[in-house]
mmCIF file of C-alpha atoms and ligand atoms in Angstrom:
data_model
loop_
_atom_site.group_PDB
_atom_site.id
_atom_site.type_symbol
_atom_site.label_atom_id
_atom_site.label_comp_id
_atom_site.label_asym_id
_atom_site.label_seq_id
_atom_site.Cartn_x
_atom_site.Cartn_y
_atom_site.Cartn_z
ATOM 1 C CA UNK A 13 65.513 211.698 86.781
ATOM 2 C CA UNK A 14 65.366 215.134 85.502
ATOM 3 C CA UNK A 15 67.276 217.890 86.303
ATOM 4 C CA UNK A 16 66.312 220.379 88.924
ATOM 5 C CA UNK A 17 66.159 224.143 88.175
ATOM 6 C CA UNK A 18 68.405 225.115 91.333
ATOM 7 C CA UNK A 19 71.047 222.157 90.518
ATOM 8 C CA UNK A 20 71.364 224.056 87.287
ATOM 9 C CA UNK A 21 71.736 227.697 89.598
ATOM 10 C CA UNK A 22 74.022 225.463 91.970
ATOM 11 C CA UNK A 23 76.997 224.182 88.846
ATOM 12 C CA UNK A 24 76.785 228.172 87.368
ATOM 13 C CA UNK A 25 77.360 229.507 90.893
ATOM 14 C CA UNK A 26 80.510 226.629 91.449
ATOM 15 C CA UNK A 27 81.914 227.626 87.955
ATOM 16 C CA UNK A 28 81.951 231.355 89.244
ATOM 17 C CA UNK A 29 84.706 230.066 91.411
ATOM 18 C CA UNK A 30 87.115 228.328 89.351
ATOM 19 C CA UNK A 31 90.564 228.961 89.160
ATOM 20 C CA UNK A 32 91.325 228.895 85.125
ATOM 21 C CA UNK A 33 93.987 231.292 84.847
ATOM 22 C CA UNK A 34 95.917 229.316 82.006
ATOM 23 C CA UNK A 35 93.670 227.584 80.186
ATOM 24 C CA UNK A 36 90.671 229.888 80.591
ATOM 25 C CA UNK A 37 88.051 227.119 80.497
ATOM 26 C CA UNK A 38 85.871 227.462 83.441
ATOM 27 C CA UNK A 39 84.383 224.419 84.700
ATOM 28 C CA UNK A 40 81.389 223.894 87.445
ATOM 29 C CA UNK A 41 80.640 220.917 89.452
ATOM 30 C CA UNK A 42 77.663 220.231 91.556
ATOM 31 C CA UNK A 43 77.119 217.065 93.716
ATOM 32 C CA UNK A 44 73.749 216.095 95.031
ATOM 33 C CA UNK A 45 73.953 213.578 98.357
ATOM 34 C CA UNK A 46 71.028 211.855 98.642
ATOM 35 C CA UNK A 47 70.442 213.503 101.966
ATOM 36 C CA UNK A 48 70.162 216.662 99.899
ATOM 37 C CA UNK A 49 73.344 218.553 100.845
ATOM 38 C CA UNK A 50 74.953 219.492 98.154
ATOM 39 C CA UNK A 51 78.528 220.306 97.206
ATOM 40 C CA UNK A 52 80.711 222.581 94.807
ATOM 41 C CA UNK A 53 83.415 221.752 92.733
ATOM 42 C CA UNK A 54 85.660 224.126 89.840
ATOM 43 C CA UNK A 55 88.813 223.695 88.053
ATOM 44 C CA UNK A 56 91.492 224.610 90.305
ATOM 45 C CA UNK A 57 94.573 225.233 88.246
ATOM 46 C CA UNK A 58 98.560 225.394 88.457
ATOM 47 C CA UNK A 59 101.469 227.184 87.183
ATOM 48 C CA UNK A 60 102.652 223.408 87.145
ATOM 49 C CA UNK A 61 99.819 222.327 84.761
ATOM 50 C CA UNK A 62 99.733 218.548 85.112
ATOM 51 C CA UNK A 63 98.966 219.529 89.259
ATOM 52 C CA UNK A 64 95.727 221.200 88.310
ATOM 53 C CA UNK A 65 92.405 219.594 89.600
ATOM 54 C CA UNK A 66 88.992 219.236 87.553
ATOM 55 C CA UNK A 67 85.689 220.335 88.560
ATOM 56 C CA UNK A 68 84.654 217.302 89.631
ATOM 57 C CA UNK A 69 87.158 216.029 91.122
ATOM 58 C CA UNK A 70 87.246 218.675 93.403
ATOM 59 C CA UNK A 71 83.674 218.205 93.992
ATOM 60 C CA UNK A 72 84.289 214.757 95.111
ATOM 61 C CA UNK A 73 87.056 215.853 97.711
ATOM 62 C CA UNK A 74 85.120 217.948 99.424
ATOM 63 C CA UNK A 75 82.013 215.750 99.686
ATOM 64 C CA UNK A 76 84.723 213.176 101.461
ATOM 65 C CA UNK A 77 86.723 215.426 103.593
ATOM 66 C CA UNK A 78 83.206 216.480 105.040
ATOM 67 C CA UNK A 79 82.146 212.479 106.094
ATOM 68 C CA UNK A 80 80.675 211.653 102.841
ATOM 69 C CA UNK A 81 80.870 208.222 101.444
ATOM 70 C CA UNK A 82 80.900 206.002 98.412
ATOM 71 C CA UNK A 83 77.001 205.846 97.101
ATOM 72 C CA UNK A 84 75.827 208.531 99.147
ATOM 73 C CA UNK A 85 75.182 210.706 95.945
ATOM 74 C CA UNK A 86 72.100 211.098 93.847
ATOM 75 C CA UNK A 87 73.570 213.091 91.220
ATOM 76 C CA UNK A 88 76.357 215.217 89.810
ATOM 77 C CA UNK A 89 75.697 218.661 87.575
ATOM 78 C CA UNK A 90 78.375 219.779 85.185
ATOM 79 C CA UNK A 91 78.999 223.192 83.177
ATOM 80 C CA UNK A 92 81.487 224.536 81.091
ATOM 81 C CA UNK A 93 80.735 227.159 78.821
ATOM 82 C CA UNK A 94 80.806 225.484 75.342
ATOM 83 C CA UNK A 95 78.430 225.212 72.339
ATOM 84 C CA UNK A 96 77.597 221.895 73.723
ATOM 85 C CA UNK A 97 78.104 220.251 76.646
ATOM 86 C CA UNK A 98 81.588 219.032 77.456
ATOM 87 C CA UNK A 99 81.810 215.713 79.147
ATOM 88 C CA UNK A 100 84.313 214.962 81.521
ATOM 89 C CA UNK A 101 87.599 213.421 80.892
ATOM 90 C CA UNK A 102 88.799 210.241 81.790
ATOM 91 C CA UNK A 103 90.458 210.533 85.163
ATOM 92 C CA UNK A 104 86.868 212.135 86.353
ATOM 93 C CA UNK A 105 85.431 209.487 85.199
ATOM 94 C CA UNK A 106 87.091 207.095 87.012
ATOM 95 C CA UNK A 107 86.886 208.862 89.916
ATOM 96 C CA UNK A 108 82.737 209.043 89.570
ATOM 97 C CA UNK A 109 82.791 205.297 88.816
ATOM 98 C CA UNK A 110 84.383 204.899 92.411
ATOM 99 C CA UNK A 111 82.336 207.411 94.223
ATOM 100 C CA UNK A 112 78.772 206.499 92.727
ATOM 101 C CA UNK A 113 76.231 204.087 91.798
ATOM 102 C CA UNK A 114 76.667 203.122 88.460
ATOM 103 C CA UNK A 115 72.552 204.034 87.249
ATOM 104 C CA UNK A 116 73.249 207.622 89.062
ATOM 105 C CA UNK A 117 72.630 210.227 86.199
ATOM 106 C CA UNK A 118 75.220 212.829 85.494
ATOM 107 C CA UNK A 119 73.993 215.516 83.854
ATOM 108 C CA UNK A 120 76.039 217.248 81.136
ATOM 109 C CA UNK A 121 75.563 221.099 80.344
ATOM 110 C CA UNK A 122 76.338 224.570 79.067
ATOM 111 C CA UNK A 123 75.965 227.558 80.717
ATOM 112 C CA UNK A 124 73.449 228.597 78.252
ATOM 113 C CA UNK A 125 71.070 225.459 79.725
ATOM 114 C CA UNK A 126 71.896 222.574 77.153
ATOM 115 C CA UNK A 127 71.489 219.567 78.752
ATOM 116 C CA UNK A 128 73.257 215.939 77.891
ATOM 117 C CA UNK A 129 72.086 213.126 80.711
ATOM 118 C CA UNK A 130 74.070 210.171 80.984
ATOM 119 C CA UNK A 131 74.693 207.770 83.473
ATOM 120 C CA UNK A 132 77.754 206.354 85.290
ATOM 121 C CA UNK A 133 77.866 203.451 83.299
ATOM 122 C CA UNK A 134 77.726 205.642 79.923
ATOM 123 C CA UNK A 135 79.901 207.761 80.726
ATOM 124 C CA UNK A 136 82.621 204.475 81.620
ATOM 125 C CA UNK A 137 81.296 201.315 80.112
ATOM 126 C CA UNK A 138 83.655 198.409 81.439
ATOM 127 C CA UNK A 139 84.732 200.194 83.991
ATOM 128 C CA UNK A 140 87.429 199.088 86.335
ATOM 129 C CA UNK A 141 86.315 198.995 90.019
ATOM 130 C CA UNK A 142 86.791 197.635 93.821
ATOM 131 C CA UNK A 143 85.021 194.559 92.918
ATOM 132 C CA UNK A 144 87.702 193.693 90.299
ATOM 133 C CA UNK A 145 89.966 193.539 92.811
ATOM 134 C CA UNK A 146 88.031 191.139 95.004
ATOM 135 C CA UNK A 147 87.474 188.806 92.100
ATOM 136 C CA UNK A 148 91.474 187.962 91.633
ATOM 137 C CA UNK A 149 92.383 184.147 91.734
HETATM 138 N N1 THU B 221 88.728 220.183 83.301
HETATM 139 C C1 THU B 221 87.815 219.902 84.267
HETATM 140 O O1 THU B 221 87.668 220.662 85.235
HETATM 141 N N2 THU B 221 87.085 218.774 84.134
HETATM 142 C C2 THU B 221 87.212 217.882 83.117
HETATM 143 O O2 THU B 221 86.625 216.817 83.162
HETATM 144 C C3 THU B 221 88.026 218.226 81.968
HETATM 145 C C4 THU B 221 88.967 219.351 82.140
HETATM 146 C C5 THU B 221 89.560 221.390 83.438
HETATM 147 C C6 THU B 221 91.017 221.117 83.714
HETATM 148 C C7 THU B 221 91.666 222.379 83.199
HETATM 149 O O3 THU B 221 91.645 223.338 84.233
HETATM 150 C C8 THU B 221 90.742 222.843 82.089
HETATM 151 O O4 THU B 221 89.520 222.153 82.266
HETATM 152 C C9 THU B 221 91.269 222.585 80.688
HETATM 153 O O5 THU B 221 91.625 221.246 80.541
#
């Protein structure tokens, strides 16, 4: 799947909006629901750091508290502005492995328009999930 042109427009305008005011990296999320609504997600940071939320995280949340569901996305967007893409880190992860599909394609970039694609899977190879709870003996 490649990228769209306004996806790209969509993760710079959600970065706009982060709250980085510690660790001054700005990060942008961008869901796609395979209904095509779409939803934003930034870093939203803390005086108390270890209570700051990523980017995509946040992006998740919302998709959720608005009556989203698990595999009702087509495709997440991420920026950061970096001399290449930054990927996200492992609690994102885990939380995209939950949320998604795990052929969807995440799309790694910088705001200058690099582009990494990956998919779930890549991004958390062996990944625990729901079904290895249902599989205990
Ligand atoms: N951050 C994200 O928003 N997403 C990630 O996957 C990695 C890190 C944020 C958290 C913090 O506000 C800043 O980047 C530096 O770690």
């Amino acid at each position: 799947m490649a990228m769209e042109k306004q996806w790209f427009e969509g993760v710079l305008n959600a970065r706009n909006n982060a709250y980085a005011p510690y660790s001054k990296f700005k990060v942008g999320a961008y869901l796609i629901c395979k209904d095509g609504t779409t939803f934003n997600g930034c870093n939203v940071e803390n005086a108390a750091y270890g209570d700051t939320i990523c980017a995509e995280r946040t992006a998740f949340v919302s998709a959720i508290a608005a009556g989203y569901k698990p595999c009702d996305f087509k495709a997440l967007v991420i920026t950061t502005d970096t001399e290449t893409p930054s990927s996200p880190c492992g609690s994102c992860r885990q939380v995209i492995k939950e949320m998604c599909e795990d052929d969807m394609p995440v799309f790694l970039t910088n705001v200058r328009g690099d582009v990494i694609e990956r998919t779930v899977d890549d991004l958390l190879p062996l990944g625990f999930s729901g079904r290895d709870l249902e599989d205990v003996k």
